[in-house]
Amino acid sequence: MPQCSSSSRVSLSGKFFRLDGEKFHPKGVTYGPFAPNEQGEHFASPSRTRRDFELIRELGANLVRVYYVPPLWFLDLANEGNIKVLVDVPWNKERCFLESGSTREEALLAVNAAARACGAHPAVFAMSVVNEIPPDIVRWSGTSRVADFIDELVEAVRQVSPECLCTFGNYPPTEFLRPQSIDFHCFNVYLHQPKPLENYLARLQMIADAKPLVLGEFGIDTLREGEDRQSEILSWQIELMFRGGAAGAIVYGFTDDWFKNGDQVRDWAFGLTRADRQKKPAFAAVSELFKTAPYFPAKHCPKVSIVVASYNGDRTLAACLESLQRLNYPDYEVILVDDGSTDSTSEMVRRFEKVRYLRHERNLGLSAARNTGIAAATGEIVAFTDADCRADEDWLHYTVADLMTSRFAGIGGHNFLPPDDSWIAAAVMVSPGGPAHVMLTDRIAEHIPGCNMVFYKWALDEINGFDPIFRKAGDDVDVCWRLQQRGYKLGFSPAGFVWHYRRSTVMDYLRQQYGYGEAEALLARRHPEYFNWVGGGRWQGRIYSPAKFGVITRRPIIYHGIFSSGFFQTLYTGQPEYALMFLTSIEYHVLVTLPLLVLGAVMRPLVPIGIASALVSVSVCLAASLQAELPKAKRIARSRPLVALLFFLQPVVRGWARYSGSLFNSHKSVSELETLDSLSLLNRDRIFDTIRYWNDRPLDRIDLVAAVITQLDRAGWPNKADAGWNDFDVEVYGSQWCQMQLLTAAEAYAPRQQSIRCRLKPRWTMFARTVFWSAAGTELLILGFLGALAPWWSWLVLLTLPFFIWWLRCRERDMQRVLAAFLDGVAAQLGFKKMDETSRQSSPVADLPDRVVAVGGVEPSR
């Protein structure tokens, strides 16, 4: 247990706390309240308290939770014994306290007085401004009003004692209360079965999100359950809570000596000791667990290979590698893959003798660097973080343990803004486009960010690692989707986190978003089922991020149970209005605002409409910036204007990059493909919608498709294989204008003979569709505005559209011919024989072999 000096204060550290630079895990008991002592205080006498503290230290606890503001002598005794105190401030929350100014002021005064009395004392761990507000009172007063009042109470503490941590005691009937100002979440939970408690802890971690979670009360009544049952339940409860990533746990309570509402309570016995301080069996059990907590040993700790891919990342790389040298995990290696850096990375890494250093002579991209790390990994598990991250010392302890005790193929965790990052980085953190996890349930993730992800090596090997086409970003999304398409699941470890430096300048942020846009264009080709018609991603789960990705306009819905009597009263939060964010998109600017302003030069009445359209976009960005939850320590006057600016610029920059990748990205052109020898066989007047191949021995058509994909990759042709969602086997991108979909079907003939049909279906690319509809829309818009003023010959401009369609059809036919020749070559390598045109007619089976012709220089066997 960390020793505390007279000036030691507990501070926040991501999902945990720190004391004197070390992790501090609250392991405590509730204490009292007791019958008033000689001074009228609801505490035992100083001598009794001193003896109780000796028992508490023997228990292995480092914290007590009290329900009255303690006197100075009590705090001094706690400080002497290295015991921290969680102070619950009592006031009458059983009344409708927001209905009158006097009751409201009474609560504020009580909290302010408590902060003045003990908020600055070093023994105080934190102050709880209220404990367990009745759910019917909350419903009467209004959820948002009560949450705002809790924030007021927290502010009353901070005005007096800024360094004092603040929380409030919540419980399942009011789990929907979400005040913003608390430093950590404190929940009282009484569940006596392992699975329900495990499930609820996962839910509480999602509620706590980026803040620590402390279990403020849990216990067993020995009068009803028995002392042996108390010992048994507390044993698995404490272990389960700490394994689940809880920052602390407080047993209710220390003793059966309990005074409430003016009377000694005799029909409840939750204590680890009896009223005379005789130990119950649970005392020894909890003592043993507190000595082990929070680091309960795992049944198996497989070797982990940590891969860090870095390209010119020397500014933050040293801090990253230093953090990886101090991990609380018994067996791991660190592999740094230098992806052709031109900075001081190679010199700096010499300071880290235990780091395996691999270098690419030129920059190959993020995915290639990670694949190099996977190939060099000797661990059963491969973990990834970035050069601009610092890992928490317990990162692997939690993520690997959660992975090993689940059926997940991979797992991820939080990434937090470091305390030493800039105010600009804080603004970037709450702006759209940052790394975020997407959750399908409280445990199952749809996506985990690349800066904090851990996989079984066999899972990565099965999907051939990362796709090298993703050079800057998108590789993590692609890997997550490919694993899920194979039937595997991904998880989330709430306690396994890293500190992630954000972009520190606006230009760096916009460059990052441009790279994300390029990655989206690539992802849309690989996984079109996850994207809408304009190329925007569609997530099935909920995005967890400091950035809201939109403006929230709908009020949350709460299930209270009948007459507000539900024990678990659930909050269903309003999701950001993604449709409203269309008003900030590049599509809206190009299709609505810009045309209105341009046409306004000719038709003056359109100018105010164009200006109003632009102002609507700006207003949405301002609303989003006002809803952004900026860290108070990083908030300055320019923060929200900067967030509004980033909300305006990000969709434009990212959208432009996405369209650039989709519309203008170079494809393998038809002219480049006509170097194939097999093209000499082509008759350019023939149509190649359908091709048939014959085989005298059974050969799965999947082998043909796999061979086609392999040869396409070798030739450098961009292509996308079916992932189970498509009505084609392979889609080939042949030019800016058209792409081709290959569909195959196998026909069986006896004995042991088959034919395979191949259909080549052309499709316009997004670029072609955009050009066509933009031209058509512009022409109709101009002619429509001119109306009768338009001369008759101006309507002839519409004839360009049929010409454009004819021209595209010619490009499609060219690509069909090229791919038909390509298929002939692949089929010949596999021993397939091409069937001539007449074989497309219905014929007797016996005649089919006679209609086979040689392809690719292979003579058909007779």
Tab-separated table of C-alpha atoms in Angstrom, residues 234-621:
chain	number	residue	atom	x	y	z
A	234	LEU	CA	-17.702	-11.460	-0.695
A	235	SER	CA	-14.778	-13.589	-1.863
A	236	TRP	CA	-15.925	-13.897	-5.461
A	237	GLN	CA	-17.447	-10.399	-5.486
A	238	ILE	CA	-14.163	-8.651	-4.682
A	239	GLU	CA	-12.183	-10.699	-7.177
A	240	LEU	CA	-14.770	-10.229	-9.900
A	241	MET	CA	-14.886	-6.454	-9.346
A	242	PHE	CA	-11.149	-5.927	-9.575
A	243	ARG	CA	-10.779	-8.321	-12.508
A	244	GLY	CA	-13.525	-6.303	-14.194
A	245	GLY	CA	-11.427	-3.157	-14.039
A	246	ALA	CA	-13.005	-1.444	-11.051
A	247	ALA	CA	-10.706	1.204	-9.605
A	248	GLY	CA	-11.837	0.406	-6.073
A	249	ALA	CA	-14.276	-1.573	-3.926
A	250	ILE	CA	-15.793	-0.738	-0.515
A	251	VAL	CA	-17.404	-3.464	1.574
A	252	TYR	CA	-20.533	-2.625	3.526
A	253	GLY	CA	-19.562	-2.627	6.289
A	254	PHE	CA	-16.909	-2.838	8.985
A	255	THR	CA	-19.130	-3.688	11.953
A	256	ASP	CA	-22.676	-4.619	12.923
A	257	ASP	CA	-22.658	-1.605	15.242
A	258	TRP	CA	-24.994	0.653	13.216
A	259	PHE	CA	-27.111	3.636	14.263
A	260	LYS	CA	-29.759	5.162	11.989
A	261	ASN	CA	-32.804	7.428	12.325
A	262	GLY	CA	-32.244	7.872	16.030
A	263	ASP	CA	-32.134	4.156	16.885
A	264	GLN	CA	-29.645	1.338	17.080
A	265	VAL	CA	-30.246	-1.014	14.164
A	266	ARG	CA	-30.568	-4.620	15.324
A	267	ASP	CA	-32.325	-6.405	12.430
A	268	TRP	CA	-29.444	-6.044	9.937
A	269	ALA	CA	-25.930	-7.394	10.278
A	270	PHE	CA	-23.700	-6.528	7.307
A	271	GLY	CA	-20.464	-6.125	9.259
A	272	LEU	CA	-17.218	-8.018	8.861
A	273	THR	CA	-17.132	-7.815	12.647
A	274	ARG	CA	-19.908	-8.109	15.160
A	275	ALA	CA	-21.017	-5.132	17.213
A	276	ASP	CA	-18.382	-6.005	19.841
A	277	ARG	CA	-15.723	-6.127	17.060
A	278	GLN	CA	-15.382	-9.888	17.137
A	279	LYS	CA	-14.317	-11.031	13.662
A	280	LYS	CA	-16.672	-12.981	11.462
A	281	PRO	CA	-15.327	-15.583	9.004
A	282	ALA	CA	-15.652	-13.018	6.210
A	283	PHE	CA	-13.006	-10.843	7.880
A	284	ALA	CA	-10.251	-13.349	7.082
A	285	ALA	CA	-11.604	-13.946	3.576
A	286	VAL	CA	-11.726	-10.230	2.739
A	287	SER	CA	-8.301	-9.712	4.286
A	288	GLU	CA	-6.819	-12.352	2.000
A	289	LEU	CA	-8.478	-10.817	-1.064
A	290	PHE	CA	-7.460	-7.239	-0.192
A	291	LYS	CA	-3.850	-8.390	0.050
A	292	THR	CA	-4.048	-9.751	-3.509
A	293	ALA	CA	-6.251	-7.086	-5.097
A	294	PRO	CA	-6.200	-5.705	-7.686
A	295	TYR	CA	-3.676	-8.056	-9.330
A	296	PHE	CA	-5.309	-11.448	-9.122
A	297	PRO	CA	-3.102	-13.992	-10.913
A	298	ALA	CA	-4.199	-15.306	-14.287
A	299	LYS	CA	-4.374	-19.040	-14.978
A	300	HIS	CA	-2.243	-18.527	-18.062
A	301	CYS	CA	-0.083	-15.571	-19.131
A	302	PRO	CA	0.887	-16.203	-22.765
A	303	LYS	CA	3.769	-14.343	-24.310
A	304	VAL	CA	2.723	-11.061	-25.913
A	305	SER	CA	4.494	-9.362	-28.813
A	306	ILE	CA	3.897	-5.604	-28.774
A	307	VAL	CA	4.248	-4.094	-32.247
A	308	VAL	CA	4.843	-0.354	-32.642
A	309	ALA	CA	4.901	0.921	-36.224
A	310	SER	CA	6.550	4.330	-36.535
A	311	TYR	CA	7.215	6.719	-39.387
A	312	ASN	CA	9.057	9.911	-38.372
A	313	GLY	CA	7.594	9.636	-34.885
A	314	ASP	CA	10.667	10.513	-32.831
A	315	ARG	CA	8.855	13.369	-31.072
A	316	THR	CA	6.758	10.969	-28.974
A	317	LEU	CA	8.395	7.599	-29.628
A	318	ALA	CA	10.782	7.753	-26.659
A	319	ALA	CA	7.898	8.229	-24.215
A	320	CYS	CA	6.060	5.346	-25.891
A	321	LEU	CA	8.984	2.928	-25.571
A	322	GLU	CA	9.708	4.013	-21.994
A	323	SER	CA	6.123	3.236	-21.002
A	324	LEU	CA	6.396	-0.187	-22.645
A	325	GLN	CA	9.459	-0.987	-20.522
A	326	ARG	CA	7.391	-0.683	-17.319
A	327	LEU	CA	4.408	-2.893	-18.065
A	328	ASN	CA	2.947	-5.029	-15.314
A	329	TYR	CA	3.033	-8.258	-17.299
A	330	PRO	CA	5.402	-11.224	-16.898
A	331	ASP	CA	6.201	-12.221	-20.494
A	332	TYR	CA	6.294	-9.821	-23.425
A	333	GLU	CA	8.542	-8.397	-26.121
A	334	VAL	CA	8.524	-5.000	-27.847
A	335	ILE	CA	9.028	-4.841	-31.614
A	336	LEU	CA	9.586	-1.429	-33.181
A	337	VAL	CA	9.102	-1.341	-36.950
A	338	ASP	CA	10.713	1.782	-38.415
A	339	ASP	CA	8.822	2.324	-41.659
A	340	GLY	CA	11.552	4.201	-43.529
A	341	SER	CA	11.822	7.147	-41.111
A	342	THR	CA	14.102	10.045	-42.022
A	343	ASP	CA	14.212	11.549	-38.516
A	344	SER	CA	16.313	10.514	-35.513
A	345	THR	CA	14.400	7.291	-34.805
A	346	SER	CA	17.329	4.985	-35.573
A	347	GLU	CA	19.643	6.854	-33.174
A	348	MET	CA	17.070	7.270	-30.439
A	349	VAL	CA	16.088	3.606	-30.322
A	350	ARG	CA	19.638	2.614	-29.329
A	351	ARG	CA	18.761	3.716	-25.781
A	352	PHE	CA	16.291	0.837	-25.539
A	353	GLU	CA	18.323	-2.353	-25.555
A	354	LYS	CA	15.329	-4.642	-24.991
A	355	VAL	CA	13.441	-3.322	-28.012
A	356	ARG	CA	13.708	-5.391	-31.199
A	357	TYR	CA	14.334	-2.879	-33.964
A	358	LEU	CA	13.254	-3.643	-37.543
A	359	ARG	CA	13.586	-1.144	-40.369
A	360	HIS	CA	12.096	-0.711	-43.827
A	361	GLU	CA	14.492	1.011	-46.169
A	362	ARG	CA	11.597	2.954	-47.641
A	363	ASN	CA	8.170	3.926	-46.420
A	364	LEU	CA	5.771	1.062	-47.186
A	365	GLY	CA	2.819	2.203	-45.109
A	366	LEU	CA	1.225	1.402	-41.771
A	367	SER	CA	-0.233	-1.986	-42.718
A	368	ALA	CA	3.031	-3.244	-44.199
A	369	ALA	CA	4.899	-2.153	-41.064
A	370	ARG	CA	2.425	-3.961	-38.828
A	371	ASN	CA	2.667	-7.079	-40.974
A	372	THR	CA	6.445	-6.988	-40.566
A	373	GLY	CA	5.902	-6.897	-36.811
A	374	ILE	CA	3.476	-9.823	-36.956
A	375	ALA	CA	5.945	-11.897	-38.987
A	376	ALA	CA	8.670	-11.230	-36.412
A	377	ALA	CA	6.428	-11.813	-33.390
A	378	THR	CA	7.176	-14.832	-31.214
A	379	GLY	CA	4.225	-14.356	-28.884
A	380	GLU	CA	0.911	-16.172	-28.866
A	381	ILE	CA	-0.744	-12.764	-28.706
A	382	VAL	CA	0.116	-9.657	-30.736
A	383	ALA	CA	-0.671	-6.219	-29.281
A	384	PHE	CA	-0.545	-2.952	-31.200
A	385	THR	CA	-0.111	0.633	-30.114
A	386	ASP	CA	1.172	3.744	-31.873
A	387	ALA	CA	4.311	5.823	-31.563
A	388	ASP	CA	2.239	8.750	-30.260
A	389	CYS	CA	0.842	6.691	-27.352
A	390	ARG	CA	1.965	5.927	-23.808
A	391	ALA	CA	0.704	2.681	-22.344
A	392	ASP	CA	-0.654	2.499	-18.816
A	393	GLU	CA	1.465	0.075	-16.800
A	394	ASP	CA	-1.527	-2.289	-16.426
A	395	TRP	CA	-2.468	-2.202	-20.118
A	396	LEU	CA	-1.573	-5.821	-20.847
A	397	HIS	CA	-2.628	-7.024	-17.401
A	398	TYR	CA	-6.248	-6.162	-18.155
A	399	THR	CA	-6.503	-6.601	-21.927
A	400	VAL	CA	-4.805	-9.992	-22.042
A	401	ALA	CA	-6.719	-11.280	-19.011
A	402	ASP	CA	-10.024	-10.204	-20.591
A	403	LEU	CA	-8.995	-11.822	-23.877
A	404	MET	CA	-8.006	-15.094	-22.214
A	405	THR	CA	-11.256	-15.391	-20.239
A	406	SER	CA	-13.489	-14.728	-23.254
A	407	ARG	CA	-14.158	-16.164	-26.694
A	408	PHE	CA	-12.971	-13.053	-28.479
A	409	ALA	CA	-10.389	-13.175	-31.265
A	410	GLY	CA	-9.259	-9.666	-30.392
A	411	ILE	CA	-9.845	-6.960	-27.833
A	412	GLY	CA	-9.338	-3.220	-27.491
A	413	GLY	CA	-9.519	-0.469	-24.907
A	414	HIS	CA	-9.695	3.249	-24.230
A	415	ASN	CA	-7.299	5.888	-25.508
A	416	PHE	CA	-7.159	9.034	-23.362
A	417	LEU	CA	-5.793	12.536	-23.811
A	418	PRO	CA	-2.545	12.769	-21.781
A	419	PRO	CA	-2.589	15.348	-18.961
A	420	ASP	CA	0.369	17.183	-20.507
A	421	ASP	CA	-1.224	17.619	-23.938
A	422	SER	CA	-2.183	21.094	-25.217
A	423	TRP	CA	-5.530	22.906	-25.268
A	424	ILE	CA	-5.552	22.539	-29.059
A	425	ALA	CA	-5.176	18.778	-28.659
A	426	ALA	CA	-8.122	18.834	-26.241
A	427	ALA	CA	-10.211	20.646	-28.860
A	428	VAL	CA	-9.145	18.086	-31.456
A	429	MET	CA	-10.151	15.282	-29.072
A	430	VAL	CA	-13.787	16.475	-28.957
A	431	SER	CA	-13.911	17.188	-32.694
A	432	PRO	CA	-15.142	14.585	-35.194
A	433	GLY	CA	-12.956	11.913	-36.696
A	434	GLY	CA	-10.857	10.774	-33.742
A	435	PRO	CA	-10.102	7.145	-32.804
A	436	ALA	CA	-13.076	5.597	-31.053
A	437	HIS	CA	-14.440	2.217	-30.107
A	438	VAL	CA	-17.844	1.109	-31.404
A	439	MET	CA	-19.844	-1.198	-29.146
A	440	LEU	CA	-22.584	-3.631	-30.137
A	441	THR	CA	-23.226	-4.569	-26.488
A	442	ASP	CA	-21.587	-3.757	-23.167
A	443	ARG	CA	-18.887	-6.322	-24.006
A	444	ILE	CA	-18.874	-6.974	-27.762
A	445	ALA	CA	-17.196	-4.391	-29.971
A	446	GLU	CA	-17.805	-3.697	-33.641
A	447	HIS	CA	-14.580	-1.724	-33.926
A	448	ILE	CA	-11.520	-1.175	-31.752
A	449	PRO	CA	-9.058	1.640	-32.562
A	450	GLY	CA	-5.628	0.785	-33.916
A	451	CYS	CA	-3.769	2.598	-31.146
A	452	ASN	CA	-4.979	0.017	-28.612
A	453	MET	CA	-5.778	-3.421	-29.976
A	454	VAL	CA	-4.742	-6.958	-29.029
A	455	PHE	CA	-5.267	-10.103	-31.129
A	456	TYR	CA	-4.459	-13.764	-31.053
A	457	LYS	CA	-1.687	-14.284	-33.579
A	458	TRP	CA	-3.548	-17.202	-35.157
A	459	ALA	CA	-6.480	-14.891	-35.918
A	460	LEU	CA	-4.227	-12.426	-37.742
A	461	ASP	CA	-2.518	-15.251	-39.614
A	462	GLU	CA	-5.872	-16.633	-40.700
A	463	ILE	CA	-6.809	-13.372	-42.464
A	464	ASN	CA	-3.242	-12.784	-43.730
A	465	GLY	CA	-2.686	-9.828	-41.432
A	466	PHE	CA	-3.311	-6.243	-42.456
A	467	ASP	CA	-4.095	-5.258	-46.027
A	468	PRO	CA	-1.060	-3.341	-47.393
A	469	ILE	CA	-3.349	-1.123	-49.441
A	470	PHE	CA	-4.048	0.838	-46.236
A	471	ARG	CA	-0.922	2.951	-45.884
A	472	LYS	CA	-2.050	5.655	-43.431
A	473	ALA	CA	-5.279	4.580	-41.775
A	474	GLY	CA	-8.261	2.252	-42.132
A	475	ASP	CA	-6.191	-0.870	-41.500
A	476	ASP	CA	-7.755	-1.389	-38.068
A	477	VAL	CA	-11.288	-1.045	-39.441
A	478	ASP	CA	-10.539	-3.510	-42.238
A	479	VAL	CA	-9.078	-6.097	-39.840
A	480	CYS	CA	-12.036	-5.812	-37.467
A	481	TRP	CA	-14.551	-6.279	-40.269
A	482	ARG	CA	-12.689	-9.195	-41.855
A	483	LEU	CA	-12.483	-11.029	-38.531
A	484	GLN	CA	-16.186	-10.492	-37.899
A	485	GLN	CA	-17.044	-11.655	-41.403
A	486	ARG	CA	-15.326	-14.946	-40.531
A	487	GLY	CA	-17.580	-15.318	-37.515
A	488	TYR	CA	-15.180	-14.109	-34.820
A	489	LYS	CA	-16.072	-11.574	-32.147
A	490	LEU	CA	-14.151	-8.626	-30.744
A	491	GLY	CA	-14.263	-7.447	-27.148
A	492	PHE	CA	-13.500	-4.376	-25.092
A	493	SER	CA	-11.403	-4.094	-21.947
A	494	PRO	CA	-12.458	-0.949	-20.023
A	495	ALA	CA	-9.392	-0.922	-17.764
A	496	GLY	CA	-6.717	-1.588	-20.398
A	497	PHE	CA	-5.997	1.896	-21.721
A	498	VAL	CA	-3.287	3.970	-23.345
A	499	TRP	CA	-2.584	7.706	-23.346
A	500	HIS	CA	-2.863	9.020	-26.904
A	501	TYR	CA	-1.435	12.366	-27.979
A	502	ARG	CA	-3.779	14.174	-30.357
A	503	ARG	CA	-2.762	16.423	-33.233
A	504	SER	CA	-1.408	19.648	-31.768
A	505	THR	CA	-2.103	21.981	-34.708
A	506	VAL	CA	-5.115	22.519	-36.944
A	507	MET	CA	-3.126	21.624	-40.069
A	508	ASP	CA	-1.907	18.364	-38.512
A	509	TYR	CA	-5.504	17.503	-37.638
A	510	LEU	CA	-6.740	18.263	-41.164
A	511	ARG	CA	-3.916	16.237	-42.710
A	512	GLN	CA	-4.932	13.342	-40.473
A	513	GLN	CA	-8.560	13.677	-41.570
A	514	TYR	CA	-7.496	13.778	-45.212
A	515	GLY	CA	-5.694	10.485	-44.689
A	516	TYR	CA	-8.810	9.055	-43.018
A	517	GLY	CA	-10.864	10.141	-46.049
A	518	GLU	CA	-8.492	8.336	-48.406
A	519	ALA	CA	-8.772	5.253	-46.202
A	520	GLU	CA	-12.582	5.460	-46.318
A	521	ALA	CA	-12.469	5.365	-50.119
A	522	LEU	CA	-10.407	2.184	-49.951
A	523	LEU	CA	-12.646	0.676	-47.287
A	524	ALA	CA	-15.733	1.420	-49.387
A	525	ARG	CA	-14.251	-0.717	-52.169
A	526	ARG	CA	-13.309	-3.541	-49.829
A	527	HIS	CA	-16.477	-3.412	-47.722
A	528	PRO	CA	-19.298	-1.621	-49.594
A	529	GLU	CA	-21.894	-3.200	-47.308
A	530	TYR	CA	-20.685	-0.902	-44.509
A	531	PHE	CA	-21.092	2.335	-46.479
A	532	ASN	CA	-23.966	4.482	-47.703
A	533	TRP	CA	-24.423	5.762	-51.242
A	534	VAL	CA	-22.131	8.775	-50.736
A	535	GLY	CA	-19.355	6.694	-49.198
A	536	GLY	CA	-20.014	7.450	-45.525
A	537	GLY	CA	-19.513	4.632	-43.040
A	538	ARG	CA	-22.508	2.966	-41.388
A	539	TRP	CA	-21.915	1.510	-37.925
A	540	GLN	CA	-24.346	-0.899	-36.350
A	541	GLY	CA	-23.085	-0.227	-32.822
A	542	ARG	CA	-22.790	2.846	-30.651
A	543	ILE	CA	-19.739	5.066	-31.016
A	544	TYR	CA	-17.991	5.860	-27.724
A	545	SER	CA	-15.876	8.958	-28.106
A	546	PRO	CA	-15.356	12.379	-26.491
A	547	ALA	CA	-16.564	13.723	-29.849
A	548	LYS	CA	-20.312	13.366	-30.342
A	549	PHE	CA	-20.053	13.102	-34.157
A	550	GLY	CA	-23.128	15.274	-34.393
A	551	VAL	CA	-25.716	17.374	-32.594
A	552	ILE	CA	-27.994	15.658	-30.080
A	553	THR	CA	-31.539	16.953	-30.430
A	554	ARG	CA	-33.598	14.187	-28.842
A	555	ARG	CA	-34.102	13.894	-25.121
A	556	PRO	CA	-33.012	10.620	-23.535
A	557	ILE	CA	-35.697	8.101	-22.626
A	558	ILE	CA	-35.688	6.431	-19.215
A	559	TYR	CA	-37.369	3.199	-18.272
A	560	HIS	CA	-38.476	3.808	-14.668
A	561	GLY	CA	-40.524	0.686	-14.062
A	562	ILE	CA	-44.151	0.855	-12.976
A	563	PHE	CA	-44.707	3.923	-10.792
A	564	SER	CA	-40.939	4.518	-10.769
A	565	SER	CA	-40.434	1.318	-8.776
A	566	GLY	CA	-37.947	-0.446	-11.055
A	567	PHE	CA	-34.747	-1.579	-9.366
A	568	PHE	CA	-32.806	-1.137	-12.614
A	569	GLN	CA	-33.986	2.074	-14.244
A	570	THR	CA	-32.278	2.345	-17.599
A	571	LEU	CA	-31.332	5.391	-19.629
A	572	TYR	CA	-31.639	5.212	-23.410
A	573	THR	CA	-29.606	8.166	-24.586
A	574	GLY	CA	-30.417	10.202	-27.658
A	575	GLN	CA	-28.078	9.513	-30.547
A	576	PRO	CA	-26.453	12.335	-32.513
A	577	GLU	CA	-28.498	13.475	-35.484
A	578	TYR	CA	-26.307	12.277	-38.318
A	579	ALA	CA	-28.888	13.529	-40.814
A	580	LEU	CA	-28.465	17.025	-39.392
A	581	MET	CA	-24.724	16.766	-39.901
A	582	PHE	CA	-25.401	16.432	-43.629
A	583	LEU	CA	-25.742	20.219	-43.515
A	584	THR	CA	-21.984	20.395	-42.840
A	585	SER	CA	-20.970	17.820	-45.457
A	586	ILE	CA	-19.106	18.478	-48.679
A	587	GLU	CA	-22.121	17.130	-50.560
A	588	TYR	CA	-24.366	19.816	-49.053
A	589	HIS	CA	-21.886	22.583	-49.813
A	590	VAL	CA	-21.400	21.439	-53.431
A	591	LEU	CA	-25.001	20.540	-54.260
A	592	VAL	CA	-26.876	23.247	-52.336
A	593	THR	CA	-24.914	26.193	-50.982
A	594	LEU	CA	-22.427	26.648	-53.819
A	595	PRO	CA	-25.000	26.452	-56.678
A	596	LEU	CA	-27.244	28.934	-54.889
A	597	LEU	CA	-24.386	31.405	-54.498
A	598	VAL	CA	-23.175	30.915	-58.090
A	599	LEU	CA	-26.642	31.247	-59.587
A	600	GLY	CA	-27.163	34.260	-57.338
A	601	ALA	CA	-24.724	36.122	-59.554
A	602	VAL	CA	-27.372	35.887	-62.295
A	603	MET	CA	-30.539	35.741	-60.212
A	604	ARG	CA	-30.227	38.126	-57.253
A	605	PRO	CA	-33.134	36.621	-55.227
A	606	LEU	CA	-31.058	33.455	-54.758
A	607	VAL	CA	-28.263	35.281	-52.905
A	608	PRO	CA	-30.077	35.508	-49.516
A	609	ILE	CA	-31.059	31.838	-49.830
A	610	GLY	CA	-27.432	30.879	-50.491
A	611	ILE	CA	-26.236	32.934	-47.511
A	612	ALA	CA	-28.935	31.378	-45.320
A	613	SER	CA	-27.816	27.926	-46.445
A	614	ALA	CA	-24.226	28.700	-45.429
A	615	LEU	CA	-25.381	30.107	-42.080
A	616	VAL	CA	-27.344	26.917	-41.397
A	617	SER	CA	-24.134	24.917	-41.774
A	618	VAL	CA	-22.268	27.289	-39.463
A	619	SER	CA	-25.097	27.108	-36.895
A	620	VAL	CA	-24.927	23.322	-36.765
A	621	CYS	CA	-21.173	23.504	-36.159
